[in-house]
Coordinates of C-alpha atoms (C1' of nucleotides) in Angstrom, one line a residue:
Chain A
X797 CA -46.7 17.3 -16.3
X798 CA -43.1 16.8 -18.1
X799 CA -39.5 17.6 -17.1
X800 CA -39.8 21.0 -18.5
X801 CA -36.6 22.9 -17.6
X802 CA -33.1 20.7 -18.0
X803 CA -31.4 24.0 -17.3
X804 CA -32.6 25.4 -14.3
X805 CA -32.9 29.0 -14.3
X806 CA -29.9 30.9 -12.3
X807 CA -30.7 34.6 -11.1
X808 CA -27.8 35.9 -10.8
X809 CA -24.4 35.1 -9.9
X810 CA -23.6 35.3 -6.6
X811 CA -21.3 37.9 -7.0
X812 CA -23.5 40.5 -8.6
X813 CA -24.0 42.3 -5.4
X814 CA -20.7 42.9 -5.0
X815 CA -19.6 44.0 -8.6
X816 CA -22.9 46.6 -8.3
X817 CA -21.5 47.8 -4.8
X818 CA -18.0 48.3 -5.8
X819 CA -17.8 48.8 -9.5
X820 CA -20.6 51.0 -10.3
X821 CA -19.3 54.3 -11.9
X822 CA -17.2 56.2 -10.6
X823 CA -16.6 54.2 -7.7
X824 CA -13.4 52.7 -8.2
X825 CA -11.3 55.7 -9.0
X826 CA -12.7 57.7 -6.2
X827 CA -11.7 54.4 -3.8
X828 CA -9.0 54.0 -5.3
X829 CA -7.7 57.8 -5.2
X830 CA -8.8 58.1 -1.6
X831 CA -6.6 54.9 -0.9
X832 CA -3.7 55.9 -2.6
X833 CA -3.5 59.4 -1.2
X834 CA -4.8 59.2 2.0
X835 CA -7.9 61.5 3.7
X836 CA -8.1 64.5 1.8
X837 CA -10.8 67.6 0.6
X838 CA -13.6 67.5 -1.9
X839 CA -11.5 69.5 -4.0
X840 CA -8.7 67.4 -4.0
X841 CA -10.7 64.5 -5.2
X842 CA -12.6 66.7 -7.7
X843 CA -9.3 67.3 -9.2
X844 CA -7.5 64.5 -8.8
X845 CA -10.1 62.4 -10.6
X846 CA -10.1 65.0 -13.1
X847 CA -13.0 65.1 -15.6
X848 CA -15.6 64.6 -12.4
X849 CA -18.4 67.2 -12.2
X850 CA -19.4 68.5 -8.6
X851 CA -22.6 67.2 -8.7
X852 CA -21.8 63.5 -9.7
X853 CA -18.8 63.7 -7.0
X854 CA -21.0 64.6 -4.5
X855 CA -23.3 62.1 -5.1
X856 CA -21.0 59.3 -5.5
X857 CA -19.5 60.6 -2.0
X858 CA -23.1 60.0 -0.5
X859 CA -23.6 56.8 -1.9
X860 CA -20.2 55.5 -0.6
X861 CA -20.8 57.4 2.7
X862 CA -24.4 55.4 3.1
X863 CA -22.7 52.0 2.1
X864 CA -20.0 52.5 5.1
X865 CA -17.0 52.6 2.4
X866 CA -16.4 56.1 2.9
X867 CA -16.3 58.5 5.9
X868 CA -17.1 62.4 6.0
X869 CA -15.6 64.9 8.5
X870 CA -17.1 68.3 8.0
X871 CA -15.1 71.4 10.2
X872 CA -17.4 74.4 11.0
X873 CA -14.9 77.0 9.6
X874 CA -14.7 80.0 7.5
X875 CA -14.3 79.0 4.4
X876 CA -15.7 75.4 5.1
X877 CA -13.5 72.3 5.5
X878 CA -15.1 68.5 4.5
X879 CA -12.4 65.7 4.3
X880 CA -13.3 62.4 3.2
X881 CA -11.6 59.1 4.4
X882 CA -11.6 55.5 3.5
X883 CA -12.8 53.4 6.3
X884 CA -11.9 50.4 7.7
X885 CA -14.8 48.7 5.6
X886 CA -13.2 50.2 2.1
X887 CA -9.8 49.4 2.9
X888 CA -10.6 45.8 3.1
X889 CA -11.2 46.3 -0.9
X890 CA -7.5 46.8 -1.4
X891 CA -6.8 43.5 -1.9
X892 CA -9.5 43.1 -4.6
X893 CA -8.0 45.9 -6.0
X894 CA -4.3 44.5 -6.4
X895 CA -6.1 41.6 -7.9
X896 CA -7.2 43.7 -10.5
X897 CA -3.8 45.4 -10.7
X898 CA -2.0 42.2 -11.1
X899 CA -4.5 41.1 -13.7
X900 CA -3.7 44.0 -15.8
X901 CA -0.9 43.0 -18.2
X902 CA -3.6 41.1 -19.6
X903 CA -4.9 43.9 -21.1
X904 CA -2.2 43.6 -23.8
X905 CA -3.5 40.1 -24.6
X906 CA -7.1 41.4 -24.8
X907 CA -5.3 44.6 -27.3
X908 CA -4.1 41.6 -29.5
X909 CA -7.5 39.9 -29.5
X910 CA -9.5 42.9 -30.9
X911 CA -6.8 43.6 -33.4
X912 CA -7.0 40.0 -34.9
X913 CA -10.8 40.2 -34.7
X914 CA -11.1 43.6 -36.6
X915 CA -8.7 42.4 -39.4
X916 CA -9.6 38.7 -40.1
X917 CA -12.7 37.6 -41.5
X918 CA -15.2 36.8 -39.2
X919 CA -16.8 33.0 -38.5
X920 CA -20.0 32.5 -40.0
X921 CA -22.8 35.2 -39.0
X922 CA -25.9 36.2 -40.6
X923 CA -25.8 37.9 -43.9
Chain B
X741 CA 5.0 81.6 -13.3
X742 CA 4.5 79.8 -9.5
X743 CA 4.2 76.1 -8.8
X744 CA 0.6 76.1 -10.0
X745 CA -0.9 72.5 -8.6
X746 CA 0.2 71.1 -5.5
X747 CA -2.0 68.7 -6.4
X748 CA -1.6 66.6 -9.7
X749 CA -4.3 65.9 -11.8
X750 CA -4.3 62.1 -12.2
X751 CA -6.6 61.2 -15.0
X752 CA -7.5 57.8 -14.2
X753 CA -6.8 55.0 -11.7
X754 CA -4.9 52.3 -13.0
X755 CA -7.2 49.9 -12.6
X756 CA -10.3 51.1 -14.5
X757 CA -9.2 49.4 -17.8
X758 CA -9.9 46.2 -16.3
X759 CA -12.8 47.1 -14.6
X760 CA -14.4 48.4 -17.6
X761 CA -13.2 45.1 -19.5
X762 CA -14.4 42.7 -16.7
X763 CA -17.7 44.9 -15.0
X764 CA -19.6 46.6 -17.4
X765 CA -23.1 45.7 -17.6
X766 CA -23.6 41.6 -17.8
X767 CA -20.3 40.7 -18.6
X768 CA -20.1 39.8 -14.7
X769 CA -23.1 36.7 -15.2
X770 CA -22.3 36.1 -18.5
X771 CA -18.1 34.7 -17.6
X772 CA -19.4 33.5 -14.5
X773 CA -22.1 31.3 -15.8
X774 CA -19.8 30.1 -18.8
X775 CA -17.0 29.6 -15.9
X776 CA -19.4 27.7 -13.7
X777 CA -21.4 25.7 -16.5
X778 CA -19.1 25.2 -19.2
X779 CA -19.5 25.2 -22.6
X780 CA -22.9 26.0 -23.5
X781 CA -25.2 27.2 -25.9
X782 CA -26.8 29.9 -26.9
X783 CA -30.0 29.0 -25.5
X784 CA -28.9 27.9 -22.0
X785 CA -26.9 30.5 -21.7
X786 CA -29.9 32.9 -22.2
X787 CA -32.2 30.9 -19.8
X788 CA -29.4 30.3 -17.1
X789 CA -28.8 34.7 -16.8
X790 CA -33.0 34.2 -16.8
X791 CA -34.0 38.0 -17.7
X792 CA -31.8 39.3 -20.3
X793 CA -33.1 39.7 -23.7
X794 CA -31.3 38.2 -26.8
X795 CA -30.3 41.2 -28.0
X796 CA -28.6 42.2 -25.3
X797 CA -26.6 38.8 -24.7
X798 CA -26.0 38.7 -28.0
X799 CA -24.1 42.3 -28.1
X800 CA -22.5 41.1 -25.3
X801 CA -21.3 37.4 -26.3
X802 CA -19.8 39.6 -29.7
X803 CA -17.6 42.2 -27.2
X804 CA -16.3 39.0 -25.4
X805 CA -15.7 37.0 -28.3
X806 CA -13.3 40.1 -29.5
X807 CA -11.9 40.8 -26.4
X808 CA -10.5 37.4 -26.5
X809 CA -12.5 36.6 -23.3
X810 CA -15.1 34.1 -25.0
X811 CA -14.9 31.8 -27.9
X812 CA -17.5 30.7 -30.3
X813 CA -18.2 27.8 -31.7
X814 CA -20.7 27.5 -35.0
X815 CA -22.0 24.5 -36.6
X816 CA -23.3 24.3 -39.9
X817 CA -26.3 21.9 -38.6
X818 CA -30.0 22.3 -39.2
X819 CA -31.3 23.8 -36.6
X820 CA -28.2 25.3 -36.2
X821 CA -26.0 25.0 -33.0
X822 CA -23.6 27.7 -31.5
X823 CA -21.6 27.1 -28.6
X824 CA -19.8 29.7 -26.3
X825 CA -16.9 28.6 -24.1
X826 CA -14.8 30.9 -22.0
X827 CA -11.0 31.3 -23.4
X828 CA -8.0 31.0 -20.8
X829 CA -7.9 34.4 -20.9
X830 CA -11.4 34.3 -19.5
X831 CA -10.4 31.5 -17.0
X832 CA -7.3 33.6 -15.8
X833 CA -10.1 36.3 -14.4
X834 CA -11.3 33.2 -11.8
X835 CA -8.9 34.6 -8.9
X836 CA -10.4 38.1 -9.2
X837 CA -13.8 36.3 -9.1
X838 CA -12.7 34.6 -5.7
X839 CA -11.7 37.6 -4.3
X840 CA -15.4 39.1 -4.9
X841 CA -17.1 36.3 -3.8
X842 CA -14.0 36.1 -0.5
X843 CA -15.3 39.8 0.1
X844 CA -18.9 39.1 0.3
X845 CA -19.8 38.3 3.5
X846 CA -18.7 42.0 4.1
X847 CA -21.8 43.0 2.3
X848 CA -23.6 42.7 5.4
X849 CA -21.7 45.4 7.2
X850 CA -22.7 47.6 4.2
X851 CA -26.2 46.8 5.1
X852 CA -25.7 47.7 8.7
X853 CA -24.5 51.0 7.4
X854 CA -26.9 51.9 5.0
X855 CA -29.1 51.5 7.8
X856 CA -27.4 53.3 10.6
X857 CA -27.4 56.1 7.7
X858 CA -31.3 56.0 6.9
X859 CA -32.3 56.2 10.7
X860 CA -30.0 59.0 12.2
X861 CA -29.4 62.7 11.7
X862 CA -26.8 63.0 9.3
X863 CA -23.9 65.2 9.9
X864 CA -23.7 68.5 8.9
X865 CA -25.8 69.4 5.8
X866 CA -26.7 72.1 3.7
X867 CA -30.1 73.6 4.7
Chain C
dC766 C1' -32.4 27.5 -33.0
dT767 C1' -29.7 31.7 -33.3
dG768 C1' -29.9 35.4 -33.7
dT769 C1' -31.6 40.8 -36.4
dA770 C1' -34.3 44.6 -36.8
dT771 C1' -37.0 48.6 -34.7
dC772 C1' -39.0 51.3 -31.9
dC773 C1' -38.9 53.0 -27.6
dC774 C1' -37.9 54.9 -23.3
dA775 C1' -36.2 55.8 -18.9
dA776 C1' -32.1 56.8 -16.0
dG777 C1' -27.8 58.8 -15.6
dG778 C1' -24.2 61.5 -16.2
dG779 C1' -22.4 66.7 -18.5
dA780 C1' -22.6 71.6 -18.8
dT781 C1' -23.8 75.3 -16.6
dA782 C1' -25.2 78.6 -13.0
dC783 C1' -25.6 79.9 -8.5
dT784 C1' -25.6 79.9 -2.8
dG785 C1' -24.0 79.5 2.1
Chain D
dC118 C1' -14.4 75.9 -0.4
dA119 C1' -18.4 72.8 -0.4
dG120 C1' -21.7 71.7 -2.8
dT121 C1' -27.1 72.4 -5.1
dA122 C1' -30.0 73.2 -8.7
dT123 C1' -31.3 72.8 -13.5
dC124 C1' -31.6 71.8 -18.2
dC125 C1' -30.4 68.8 -21.5
dC126 C1' -29.2 64.7 -24.2
dT127 C1' -27.3 60.5 -24.9
dT128 C1' -26.6 55.6 -24.3
dG129 C1' -28.1 51.9 -23.6
dG130 C1' -30.9 48.2 -22.4
dG131 C1' -36.2 46.1 -22.9
dA132 C1' -40.2 44.8 -25.7
dT133 C1' -41.5 43.0 -29.7
dA134 C1' -41.0 41.2 -33.9
dC135 C1' -39.2 38.6 -37.4
dA136 C1' -36.1 35.8 -39.9
dG137 C1' -32.0 32.4 -41.6

DNA sequence: CTGTATCCCAAGGGATACTG
DNA sequence: CAGTATCCCTTGGGATACAG
């Protein structure tokens, strides 16, 4: 047969797995809070994040625990106490978060672009 | 009244807006492909990304265009030609992607952690 | 080629209530 | 306090067909 594809399909970009791990829903605020405020209890996390429900917070914490980014410690007291802490592996994401934060000022340009896009005639688009 | 909250609620972590912008579904592979292979046509993007449907690709490209991360250029020919290119603003994300890629080797540790988690008795958990 | 238009569907998240 | 258990419901993505 002839050369079929001048363009070879690329399954996924190489950073996709990391993105899935670190930037799936709720993981960023959780990790950021744990990194910022240190070891804390379930209810503290819940309050700091503000809008998350306990069900979802539990789900995410379990996932992060399984992934080795968060350490869970149980104290058999009454009332029960559980503390969550970011691990060394989790902390190794700090430079990444730092990069994110450093890019933040560019959000202003994004806002500009959106405003321009929304107020001008679009380039050619189908009727 | 008394001091109510020793723990102040935090709406969201400061990097959340950037995360929403850059790491929403499909945006990473699209930006990465544009950054890696340069200016290209719709169908090239479609093939390189591999599994995305035209509907979703269009949606994402429009969003990225509005956000100022991607530039769309229309050529009134027959058949029609449209080329997409990453903008300077989009390219300014490259260091971020680089940080991601640098962290990738740690995925092995994540895998280890998962394997350990799945094969061992969990710490205290409700019956 | 470059998209649009529909229909559909599951998956995940919110709300709420409850337990050890 | 630290979760579980249900129910519900939106949202977004896949499949498909079609148009300029």
